[in-house]
Amino acid sequence: MNDDIAIKVENITKIYKLYEKPIHRLKESLSPFRKKYYREFNALSNVSFELKKGECLGIIGKNGAGKSTVLKIITGVLNPSSGNVIVNGRIAALLELGAGFNGELTGMENIWMQGVILGFDKKYMESLIPEILEFADIGDFVNQPVKSYSSGMLVRLAFAINSCIRPDILIVDEALSVGDFFFVQKCYKKIEEIIESGTSVIFVTHNLNDLLKFCNKAVLLEHGRCVFQGGALETMQKYLAASDNKEEAKKIIEMGNTLDRYIDRENTWIPKDCEIEIPEKNIESMNKVRCIRFGICTEDNKPARIIKQGEKIVFCAEFEVLQDIDIPYFGVSLLDKYGNVVHGKLTLSENMGNLSVCKAGDRLKAKLAIQLDLAQGEYTYEAGLGTIKEKYYRCVDTLTQQELLEYSERTYLMTNLSTFVICENDSGKRRYFHGICNLPSSSEISIEREKNI
């Protein structure tokens, strides 16, 4: 198998023997003529697909299509009736709630047991336990028998173990359908980190938004057969077209073969190649929010490194809310090479719509576009998030600059993020001005000439 292949499934078939009555098993075993008392059920029939390293593969289909059976064969829980599965790397799997747990053991004892099963030494597991406990967040219940856990606590512990051990391959089978809203958000963020780290992921879900959010490609199963393989959107189209949800299918199918544009619009707030790394030393935070991603781009979603005078630059940011906050606003300041602020802008100056206060666990996405009528040269920038109380937000247009500073709070600031260069606009529409910036203006000139008598 090629080194870039994580999992290769080759023509696997799984046949179950179904007996109408338990006594038929005994009759069959004692029959001198090998009489069959069962009928065969093909849970899977010649299913094949590949998962490359670093990819996220979605498996979709209706209940009973064979999704979970495939995963159990890949992980070794079941053996195929025929066919082969080749796995290149260590697998961690979330197949069923509490699968692999011993109900008589405590949560902590089960953590150690899972480490032994996966072949980790004591020292490595000791280093992971604080991270596992923090992520699971089940408190003192970790020292209680697992049989006393609720379904939500089981999935918390199971997900924490399997995500924190940093496997080569992670398999998730509808595990996120249980749990409170905030824990599910935390799981999604963890999955994003796992995918970004290069871990190969197989994601089985009925949530089609998850399919588009995480998966590069997908497999559609029907009655144990692989009926389609392809891009995530295209596979979803096939699934919906065969389902009862005709209206939703029509909407998706009308999108056509536009997977890249769909993902960019719905899930990728910051265009590809436009993201900026944020050094920790350049962050001033009150620990109420955290910037997850930040980037700058041109209006046509290209990296903004060299900008022509008069063109727009778009600042994009995504924040995670850690504590309840007032109504948020996003701000950007542009600085020249001397550190002077040549321009600052807040989203409060724009029409932000009817915003509300934010709760812990919310995600904030902000964009601010600025037209760069600035002198040629190199500039740096800083950006951040502030908050303002709702009663002042409702009348922000009437506030003076001093009142705005008094009633608002700077919650998060990122300084010295990066630089961009403004060059001459050669599009034919010149920007003739002197000084730092081209201020909005209007002009009029007239000539009066004395009439000859």
Tab-separated table of C-alpha atoms in Angstrom:
chain	number	residue	atom	x	y	z
A	1	MET	CA	0.000	0.000	0.000
A	2	ASN	CA	1.219	3.507	-0.796
A	3	ASP	CA	2.612	5.472	2.135
A	4	ASP	CA	0.045	8.232	1.573
A	5	ILE	CA	-2.880	5.847	2.148
A	6	ALA	CA	-4.236	5.656	5.704
A	7	ILE	CA	-7.017	3.099	5.110
A	8	LYS	CA	-7.796	0.948	2.101
A	9	VAL	CA	-11.058	-1.000	2.021
A	10	GLU	CA	-11.118	-3.653	-0.704
A	11	ASN	CA	-14.377	-5.359	-1.673
A	12	ILE	CA	-15.540	-6.094	1.861
A	13	THR	CA	-18.705	-8.133	2.267
A	14	LYS	CA	-20.446	-8.932	5.514
A	15	ILE	CA	-23.110	-11.659	5.576
A	16	TYR	CA	-25.201	-12.412	8.645
A	17	LYS	CA	-27.110	-15.635	9.205
A	18	LEU	CA	-30.663	-14.946	10.341
A	19	TYR	CA	-32.571	-17.727	12.126
A	20	GLU	CA	-36.312	-17.563	12.680
A	21	LYS	CA	-36.057	-19.509	15.951
A	22	PRO	CA	-33.134	-20.150	18.342
A	23	ILE	CA	-33.715	-23.918	18.091
A	24	HIS	CA	-32.815	-23.777	14.405
A	25	ARG	CA	-29.182	-23.087	15.289
A	26	LEU	CA	-29.041	-26.354	17.223
A	27	LYS	CA	-30.842	-28.297	14.470
A	28	GLU	CA	-28.387	-27.002	11.892
A	29	SER	CA	-25.365	-27.961	13.961
A	30	LEU	CA	-26.725	-31.514	14.444
A	31	SER	CA	-27.964	-32.032	10.887
A	32	PRO	CA	-26.042	-34.905	9.181
A	33	PHE	CA	-26.907	-33.483	5.761
A	34	ARG	CA	-25.752	-29.900	6.545
A	35	LYS	CA	-29.260	-28.596	6.128
A	36	LYS	CA	-29.497	-24.792	6.309
A	37	TYR	CA	-32.018	-23.317	8.693
A	38	TYR	CA	-31.073	-19.709	8.088
A	39	ARG	CA	-31.420	-17.045	5.465
A	40	GLU	CA	-28.555	-14.775	4.528
A	41	PHE	CA	-28.575	-11.032	5.005
A	42	ASN	CA	-25.926	-9.010	3.187
A	43	ALA	CA	-25.127	-6.115	5.481
A	44	LEU	CA	-22.335	-5.125	3.084
A	45	SER	CA	-21.670	-6.123	-0.503
A	46	ASN	CA	-18.291	-5.456	-2.165
A	47	VAL	CA	-17.662	-2.056	-0.561
A	48	SER	CA	-14.381	-0.383	-1.547
A	49	PHE	CA	-12.851	3.027	-0.858
A	50	GLU	CA	-9.600	4.695	0.219
A	51	LEU	CA	-8.737	7.277	2.838
A	52	LYS	CA	-5.540	9.204	2.242
A	53	LYS	CA	-3.445	10.615	5.056
A	54	GLY	CA	-4.685	14.025	6.148
A	55	GLU	CA	-8.085	13.588	4.507
A	56	CYS	CA	-11.502	13.615	6.122
A	57	LEU	CA	-13.890	11.115	4.555
A	58	GLY	CA	-17.621	11.233	5.190
A	59	ILE	CA	-19.836	8.163	5.046
A	60	ILE	CA	-23.545	8.861	4.642
A	61	GLY	CA	-26.673	6.845	4.018
A	62	LYS	CA	-30.019	6.034	5.555
A	63	ASN	CA	-30.385	3.950	8.706
A	64	GLY	CA	-29.498	0.359	7.922
A	65	ALA	CA	-27.297	1.277	4.954
A	66	GLY	CA	-24.257	-0.381	6.555
A	67	LYS	CA	-22.317	2.645	7.805
A	68	SER	CA	-21.617	1.378	11.318
A	69	THR	CA	-20.835	-2.115	10.023
A	70	VAL	CA	-18.087	-0.676	7.811
A	71	LEU	CA	-16.555	1.151	10.749
A	72	LYS	CA	-16.665	-1.912	12.990
A	73	ILE	CA	-14.840	-3.934	10.345
A	74	ILE	CA	-12.208	-1.212	9.909
A	75	THR	CA	-11.587	-1.091	13.659
A	76	GLY	CA	-11.523	-4.876	14.037
A	77	VAL	CA	-14.705	-5.179	16.076
A	78	LEU	CA	-16.153	-7.358	13.287
A	79	ASN	CA	-14.511	-9.571	10.695
A	80	PRO	CA	-15.650	-9.337	7.068
A	81	SER	CA	-17.107	-12.365	5.346
A	82	SER	CA	-14.800	-11.541	2.431
A	83	GLY	CA	-12.531	-8.723	1.328
A	84	ASN	CA	-9.623	-6.933	2.978
A	85	VAL	CA	-9.038	-3.847	5.075
A	86	ILE	CA	-5.542	-2.383	5.246
A	87	VAL	CA	-4.848	0.172	7.978
A	88	ASN	CA	-1.687	2.260	8.083
A	89	GLY	CA	-1.517	3.870	11.533
A	90	ARG	CA	-3.030	3.819	14.994
A	91	ILE	CA	-6.831	4.110	15.103
A	92	ALA	CA	-8.976	5.731	17.760
A	93	ALA	CA	-12.710	5.273	17.353
A	94	LEU	CA	-15.949	6.607	18.755
A	95	LEU	CA	-18.397	3.978	17.575
A	96	GLU	CA	-20.986	3.631	20.330
A	97	LEU	CA	-21.470	5.342	23.657
A	98	GLY	CA	-19.145	3.744	26.164
A	99	ALA	CA	-17.911	1.117	23.699
A	100	GLY	CA	-14.790	-0.443	25.184
A	101	PHE	CA	-15.523	0.793	28.702
A	102	ASN	CA	-15.787	-1.565	31.664
A	103	GLY	CA	-18.850	-0.465	33.601
A	104	GLU	CA	-17.469	-1.752	36.901
A	105	LEU	CA	-14.321	0.361	36.636
A	106	THR	CA	-14.124	4.069	37.365
A	107	GLY	CA	-13.633	6.645	34.652
A	108	MET	CA	-9.984	7.045	35.642
A	109	GLU	CA	-9.410	3.304	35.545
A	110	ASN	CA	-10.998	3.162	32.111
A	111	ILE	CA	-8.650	5.909	30.908
A	112	TRP	CA	-5.684	3.802	31.963
A	113	MET	CA	-7.218	0.691	30.428
A	114	GLN	CA	-7.742	2.437	27.082
A	115	GLY	CA	-4.107	3.531	27.159
A	116	VAL	CA	-2.968	-0.065	27.688
A	117	ILE	CA	-5.203	-1.324	24.857
A	118	LEU	CA	-3.763	1.284	22.501
A	119	GLY	CA	-0.215	0.398	23.494
A	120	PHE	CA	0.791	3.561	25.329
A	121	ASP	CA	3.264	3.460	28.206
A	122	LYS	CA	2.545	4.787	31.684
A	123	LYS	CA	4.627	7.938	31.275
A	124	TYR	CA	2.802	8.991	28.122
A	125	MET	CA	-0.627	8.395	29.646
A	126	GLU	CA	0.331	10.388	32.754
A	127	SER	CA	1.164	13.338	30.499
A	128	LEU	CA	-2.247	13.098	28.793
A	129	ILE	CA	-4.494	12.659	31.826
A	130	PRO	CA	-4.715	16.394	32.740
A	131	GLU	CA	-5.766	17.227	29.160
A	132	ILE	CA	-8.301	14.373	29.088
A	133	LEU	CA	-9.858	15.391	32.412
A	134	GLU	CA	-10.047	19.050	31.429
A	135	PHE	CA	-11.731	18.244	28.136
A	136	ALA	CA	-14.185	15.699	29.585
A	137	ASP	CA	-15.083	18.080	32.422
A	138	ILE	CA	-17.020	15.485	34.440
A	139	GLY	CA	-15.545	16.501	37.799
A	140	ASP	CA	-15.432	13.965	40.616
A	141	PHE	CA	-17.442	11.479	38.563
A	142	VAL	CA	-14.147	10.386	37.015
A	143	ASN	CA	-13.601	8.424	40.236
A	144	GLN	CA	-17.031	6.755	40.075
A	145	PRO	CA	-17.927	3.529	38.196
A	146	VAL	CA	-18.730	4.164	34.542
A	147	LYS	CA	-22.009	2.243	34.880
A	148	SER	CA	-23.356	5.187	36.879
A	149	TYR	CA	-22.653	7.689	34.064
A	150	SER	CA	-25.317	9.365	31.967
A	151	SER	CA	-25.078	9.063	28.179
A	152	GLY	CA	-23.709	12.601	28.019
A	153	MET	CA	-20.946	11.810	30.520
A	154	LEU	CA	-20.037	8.654	28.619
A	155	VAL	CA	-19.561	10.513	25.352
A	156	ARG	CA	-17.616	13.263	27.118
A	157	LEU	CA	-15.129	10.791	28.513
A	158	ALA	CA	-14.958	8.682	25.361
A	159	PHE	CA	-14.408	11.699	23.112
A	160	ALA	CA	-11.820	13.177	25.478
A	161	ILE	CA	-9.766	9.976	25.512
A	162	ASN	CA	-9.879	9.319	21.786
A	163	SER	CA	-9.194	12.906	20.732
A	164	CYS	CA	-6.455	13.710	23.229
A	165	ILE	CA	-4.304	10.655	22.457
A	166	ARG	CA	-3.612	12.154	19.010
A	167	PRO	CA	-4.236	9.072	16.857
A	168	ASP	CA	-3.128	8.677	13.251
A	169	ILE	CA	-6.731	7.903	12.288
A	170	LEU	CA	-9.873	9.051	14.118
A	171	ILE	CA	-13.267	7.475	13.445
A	172	VAL	CA	-16.407	9.243	14.642
A	173	ASP	CA	-19.824	7.571	14.307
A	174	GLU	CA	-22.642	9.952	15.295
A	175	ALA	CA	-20.982	10.403	18.672
A	176	LEU	CA	-21.755	14.128	18.741
A	177	SER	CA	-25.501	13.604	18.646
A	178	VAL	CA	-25.441	13.300	22.446
A	179	GLY	CA	-24.246	16.011	24.801
A	180	ASP	CA	-25.041	19.580	25.670
A	181	PHE	CA	-24.685	22.391	23.162
A	182	PHE	CA	-21.471	23.825	24.568
A	183	PHE	CA	-19.740	20.452	24.730
A	184	VAL	CA	-20.697	19.751	21.112
A	185	GLN	CA	-19.145	23.097	20.146
A	186	LYS	CA	-15.974	22.091	21.970
A	187	CYS	CA	-15.942	18.754	20.153
A	188	TYR	CA	-16.313	20.428	16.769
A	189	LYS	CA	-13.400	22.712	17.548
A	190	LYS	CA	-11.331	19.715	18.619
A	191	ILE	CA	-12.161	17.891	15.392
A	192	GLU	CA	-11.052	20.947	13.413
A	193	GLU	CA	-7.740	20.941	15.306
A	194	ILE	CA	-7.321	17.200	14.710
A	195	ILE	CA	-7.925	17.583	10.966
A	196	GLU	CA	-5.591	20.576	10.738
A	197	SER	CA	-2.865	18.572	12.517
A	198	GLY	CA	-2.895	16.034	9.676
A	199	THR	CA	-4.868	13.237	11.314
A	200	SER	CA	-6.980	11.174	8.917
A	201	VAL	CA	-10.663	11.161	9.881
A	202	ILE	CA	-13.688	9.073	8.938
A	203	PHE	CA	-16.879	10.897	9.843
A	204	VAL	CA	-20.238	9.116	9.850
A	205	THR	CA	-23.135	11.494	10.289
A	206	HIS	CA	-26.699	12.310	9.327
A	207	ASN	CA	-25.903	16.000	9.726
A	208	LEU	CA	-25.165	17.187	6.206
A	209	ASN	CA	-23.755	20.496	7.451
A	210	ASP	CA	-21.081	18.514	9.277
A	211	LEU	CA	-20.346	16.611	6.089
A	212	LEU	CA	-19.658	19.821	4.172
A	213	LYS	CA	-17.826	21.450	7.043
A	214	PHE	CA	-15.279	18.713	7.675
A	215	CYS	CA	-15.058	16.320	4.725
A	216	ASN	CA	-12.977	16.474	1.558
A	217	LYS	CA	-14.901	13.613	-0.010
A	218	ALA	CA	-17.685	11.196	0.858
A	219	VAL	CA	-19.103	7.732	0.267
A	220	LEU	CA	-22.814	7.043	-0.133
A	221	LEU	CA	-24.092	3.655	1.030
A	222	GLU	CA	-27.474	2.152	0.151
A	223	HIS	CA	-28.554	-1.291	1.358
A	224	GLY	CA	-24.975	-2.289	2.045
A	225	ARG	CA	-23.622	-1.196	-1.319
A	226	CYS	CA	-21.417	1.739	-2.230
A	227	VAL	CA	-23.531	3.560	-4.814
A	228	PHE	CA	-21.448	6.718	-5.126
A	229	GLN	CA	-18.078	8.197	-4.211
A	230	GLY	CA	-16.966	11.744	-4.846
A	231	GLY	CA	-16.774	15.245	-3.440
A	232	ALA	CA	-18.765	16.005	-0.307
A	233	LEU	CA	-21.314	18.268	-2.017
A	234	GLU	CA	-21.775	15.967	-4.996
A	235	THR	CA	-22.302	12.974	-2.703
A	236	MET	CA	-24.790	14.938	-0.642
A	237	GLN	CA	-26.693	15.812	-3.822
A	238	LYS	CA	-27.015	12.125	-4.684
A	239	TYR	CA	-28.169	11.310	-1.159
A	240	LEU	CA	-30.835	14.000	-1.090
A	241	ALA	CA	-32.022	13.212	-4.599
A	242	ALA	CA	-32.806	9.675	-3.454
A	243	SER	CA	-34.411	10.795	-0.189
A	244	ASP	CA	-37.882	12.024	0.651
A	245	ASN	CA	-36.638	15.583	1.187
A	246	LYS	CA	-37.243	16.733	-2.373
A	247	GLU	CA	-37.288	20.455	-1.605
A	248	GLU	CA	-33.930	20.344	0.142
A	249	ALA	CA	-32.565	18.115	-2.601
A	250	LYS	CA	-33.650	20.647	-5.223
A	251	LYS	CA	-31.851	23.485	-3.427
A	252	ILE	CA	-28.634	21.515	-3.133
A	253	ILE	CA	-28.734	20.123	-6.669
A	254	GLU	CA	-29.253	23.621	-8.084
A	255	MET	CA	-25.897	24.553	-6.620
A	256	GLY	CA	-24.283	22.346	-9.257
A	257	ASN	CA	-20.643	21.340	-9.094
A	258	THR	CA	-19.637	24.248	-6.886
A	259	LEU	CA	-18.130	22.482	-3.881
A	260	ASP	CA	-15.237	24.883	-3.432
A	261	ARG	CA	-17.409	27.989	-3.598
A	262	TYR	CA	-20.012	26.450	-1.305
A	263	ILE	CA	-17.488	25.589	1.373
A	264	ASP	CA	-15.832	29.000	1.118
A	265	ARG	CA	-19.160	30.801	1.524
A	266	GLU	CA	-20.669	28.734	4.296
A	267	ASN	CA	-17.750	27.495	6.349
A	268	THR	CA	-14.540	29.305	5.468
A	269	TRP	CA	-14.919	32.844	6.754
A	270	ILE	CA	-11.318	33.667	5.850
A	271	PRO	CA	-10.401	32.974	2.208
A	272	LYS	CA	-7.728	30.415	1.454
A	273	ASP	CA	-4.100	31.622	1.817
A	274	CYS	CA	-5.224	34.859	3.495
A	275	GLU	CA	-4.925	33.757	7.119
A	276	ILE	CA	-2.412	35.496	9.403
A	277	GLU	CA	-0.670	33.777	12.296
A	278	ILE	CA	-1.169	35.644	15.568
A	279	PRO	CA	1.875	35.574	17.885
A	280	GLU	CA	0.849	35.091	21.516
A	281	LYS	CA	3.199	37.875	22.640
A	282	ASN	CA	1.195	40.376	20.571
A	283	ILE	CA	-2.138	39.667	22.281
A	284	GLU	CA	-3.715	41.770	25.017
A	285	SER	CA	-6.709	39.920	26.416
A	286	MET	CA	-9.191	40.078	29.275
A	287	ASN	CA	-9.795	36.320	28.787
A	288	LYS	CA	-13.390	36.916	27.736
A	289	VAL	CA	-12.882	36.084	24.061
A	290	ARG	CA	-10.212	34.377	21.992
A	291	CYS	CA	-9.357	34.977	18.349
A	292	ILE	CA	-9.407	31.651	16.527
A	293	ARG	CA	-8.528	32.914	13.047
A	294	PHE	CA	-7.546	36.212	11.483
A	295	GLY	CA	-6.722	37.251	7.945
A	296	ILE	CA	-6.720	40.019	5.374
A	297	CYS	CA	-7.689	39.811	1.737
A	298	THR	CA	-8.614	41.886	-1.264
A	299	GLU	CA	-12.219	42.282	-2.410
A	300	ASP	CA	-11.757	39.322	-4.762
A	301	ASN	CA	-10.557	37.102	-1.875
A	302	LYS	CA	-6.860	37.129	-2.720
A	303	PRO	CA	-4.013	37.611	-0.216
A	304	ALA	CA	-3.470	41.286	0.545
A	305	ARG	CA	0.263	41.917	0.493
A	306	ILE	CA	0.652	44.609	-2.182
A	307	ILE	CA	-2.353	46.886	-2.642
A	308	LYS	CA	-2.924	49.586	-5.222
A	309	GLN	CA	-3.935	53.024	-4.015
A	310	GLY	CA	-7.689	53.331	-3.736
A	311	GLU	CA	-8.384	49.600	-3.578
A	312	LYS	CA	-10.170	47.979	-0.651
A	313	ILE	CA	-8.686	45.627	1.873
A	314	VAL	CA	-10.898	43.328	3.962
A	315	PHE	CA	-10.011	42.364	7.531
A	316	CYS	CA	-11.599	39.087	8.671
A	317	ALA	CA	-11.666	37.585	12.155
A	318	GLU	CA	-13.347	34.747	14.013
A	319	PHE	CA	-13.621	34.817	17.794
A	320	GLU	CA	-14.659	32.276	20.408
A	321	VAL	CA	-16.579	33.742	23.355
A	322	LEU	CA	-15.197	32.401	26.644
A	323	GLN	CA	-17.393	34.433	29.014
A	324	ASP	CA	-20.694	36.268	28.619
A	325	ILE	CA	-20.063	39.695	27.094
A	326	ASP	CA	-22.017	42.776	26.045
A	327	ILE	CA	-22.689	43.648	22.405
A	328	PRO	CA	-19.438	43.175	20.452
A	329	TYR	CA	-17.800	45.369	17.851
A	330	PHE	CA	-14.715	44.813	15.715
A	331	GLY	CA	-12.037	47.419	15.112
A	332	VAL	CA	-8.909	47.907	12.992
A	333	SER	CA	-6.130	50.503	13.133
A	334	LEU	CA	-3.608	51.176	10.361
A	335	LEU	CA	-0.172	52.440	11.381
A	336	ASP	CA	2.682	53.941	9.382
A	337	LYS	CA	6.346	52.990	9.756
A	338	TYR	CA	6.689	55.437	12.646
A	339	GLY	CA	3.889	53.829	14.637
A	340	ASN	CA	1.426	56.653	14.013
A	341	VAL	CA	-2.208	55.642	13.605
A	342	VAL	CA	-3.164	56.919	10.159
A	343	HIS	CA	-6.653	55.448	10.265
A	344	GLY	CA	-8.882	53.621	12.717
A	345	LYS	CA	-12.317	52.184	12.113
A	346	LEU	CA	-14.914	50.352	14.210
A	347	THR	CA	-17.837	48.302	12.989
A	348	LEU	CA	-19.906	50.575	15.227
A	349	SER	CA	-19.485	53.141	12.446
A	350	GLU	CA	-21.215	50.793	10.019
A	351	ASN	CA	-24.676	49.271	9.966
A	352	MET	CA	-24.077	46.120	12.044
A	353	GLY	CA	-27.709	45.102	12.209
A	354	ASN	CA	-29.613	44.181	15.350
A	355	LEU	CA	-26.845	42.560	17.422
A	356	SER	CA	-27.334	41.163	20.913
A	357	VAL	CA	-25.193	40.209	23.882
A	358	CYS	CA	-23.057	37.079	23.516
A	359	LYS	CA	-22.981	33.962	25.666
A	360	ALA	CA	-20.005	31.763	26.507
A	361	GLY	CA	-19.530	29.279	23.682
A	362	ASP	CA	-20.781	31.626	20.941
A	363	ARG	CA	-18.707	32.226	17.816
A	364	LEU	CA	-18.247	35.733	16.417
A	365	LYS	CA	-17.367	36.392	12.804
A	366	ALA	CA	-16.422	39.908	11.795
A	367	LYS	CA	-15.382	41.640	8.587
A	368	LEU	CA	-14.338	45.223	8.006
A	369	ALA	CA	-13.512	46.566	4.538
A	370	ILE	CA	-11.435	49.741	4.252
A	371	GLN	CA	-10.599	51.685	1.101
A	372	LEU	CA	-6.890	52.436	1.132
A	373	ASP	CA	-6.518	55.964	-0.164
A	374	LEU	CA	-3.114	56.227	1.493
A	375	ALA	CA	0.325	57.371	0.441
A	376	GLN	CA	2.564	54.748	-1.103
A	377	GLY	CA	4.636	52.809	1.381
A	378	GLU	CA	4.553	50.040	3.972
A	379	TYR	CA	1.952	49.888	6.750
A	380	THR	CA	1.228	47.645	9.676
A	381	TYR	CA	-2.054	47.086	11.445
A	382	GLU	CA	-3.679	45.966	14.661
A	383	ALA	CA	-7.163	44.667	15.310
A	384	GLY	CA	-9.355	43.762	18.208
A	385	LEU	CA	-12.764	43.232	19.708
A	386	GLY	CA	-14.571	45.579	22.042
A	387	THR	CA	-17.954	45.539	23.747
A	388	ILE	CA	-20.583	48.121	24.538
A	389	LYS	CA	-23.604	47.868	26.788
A	390	GLU	CA	-26.891	47.344	25.004
A	391	LYS	CA	-28.491	50.604	26.141
A	392	TYR	CA	-25.626	52.597	24.625
A	393	TYR	CA	-25.498	50.463	21.481
A	394	ARG	CA	-29.114	51.379	20.730
A	395	CYS	CA	-28.170	55.074	20.598
A	396	VAL	CA	-24.575	54.801	19.388
A	397	ASP	CA	-25.183	57.334	16.584
A	398	THR	CA	-25.775	60.044	19.180
A	399	LEU	CA	-22.619	59.352	21.240
A	400	THR	CA	-19.592	61.596	21.117
A	401	GLN	CA	-16.128	60.098	20.661
A	402	GLN	CA	-15.420	60.600	24.358
A	403	GLU	CA	-18.696	58.960	25.397
A	404	LEU	CA	-18.021	56.020	23.131
A	405	LEU	CA	-14.636	55.430	24.771
A	406	GLU	CA	-16.209	55.769	28.216
A	407	TYR	CA	-19.105	53.363	27.645
A	408	SER	CA	-17.205	50.674	25.747
A	409	GLU	CA	-14.594	48.148	26.836
A	410	ARG	CA	-11.626	46.826	24.894
A	411	THR	CA	-11.812	43.074	25.333
A	412	TYR	CA	-9.177	41.725	22.966
A	413	LEU	CA	-6.348	43.412	21.041
A	414	MET	CA	-3.869	41.989	18.517
A	415	THR	CA	-0.893	44.258	17.760
A	416	ASN	CA	1.843	44.153	15.094
A	417	LEU	CA	-0.056	41.537	13.123
A	418	SER	CA	1.620	41.939	9.737
A	419	THR	CA	2.357	44.480	7.030
A	420	PHE	CA	1.132	45.405	3.574
A	421	VAL	CA	2.500	47.724	0.914
A	422	ILE	CA	0.535	50.342	-1.008
A	423	CYS	CA	1.769	50.990	-4.513
A	424	GLU	CA	0.711	53.377	-7.273
A	425	ASN	CA	-2.600	52.646	-8.939
A	426	ASP	CA	-1.853	51.964	-12.605
A	427	SER	CA	-5.460	51.279	-13.588
A	428	GLY	CA	-5.766	54.627	-15.309
A	429	LYS	CA	-7.562	56.304	-12.406
A	430	ARG	CA	-4.747	58.121	-10.639
A	431	ARG	CA	-4.852	59.197	-6.999
A	432	TYR	CA	-3.157	62.613	-7.021
A	433	PHE	CA	-2.737	63.906	-3.462
A	434	HIS	CA	-0.040	64.940	-1.011
A	435	GLY	CA	0.540	63.711	2.521
A	436	ILE	CA	-0.560	60.557	4.326
A	437	CYS	CA	-4.071	60.007	3.049
A	438	ASN	CA	-6.542	61.087	0.417
A	439	LEU	CA	-9.382	62.629	2.378
A	440	PRO	CA	-12.899	62.708	0.923
A	441	SER	CA	-13.391	66.014	-0.812
A	442	SER	CA	-15.349	67.886	-3.436
A	443	SER	CA	-14.129	70.709	-5.581
A	444	GLU	CA	-15.243	73.379	-7.977
A	445	ILE	CA	-13.378	75.801	-10.181
A	446	SER	CA	-14.693	78.334	-12.611
A	447	ILE	CA	-13.234	80.870	-14.962
A	448	GLU	CA	-14.758	84.266	-15.469
A	449	ARG	CA	-13.570	86.150	-18.468
A	450	GLU	CA	-14.239	89.769	-19.213
A	451	LYS	CA	-16.380	90.179	-22.271
A	452	ASN	CA	-15.031	92.205	-25.147
A	453	ILE	CA	-17.148	95.238	-25.909
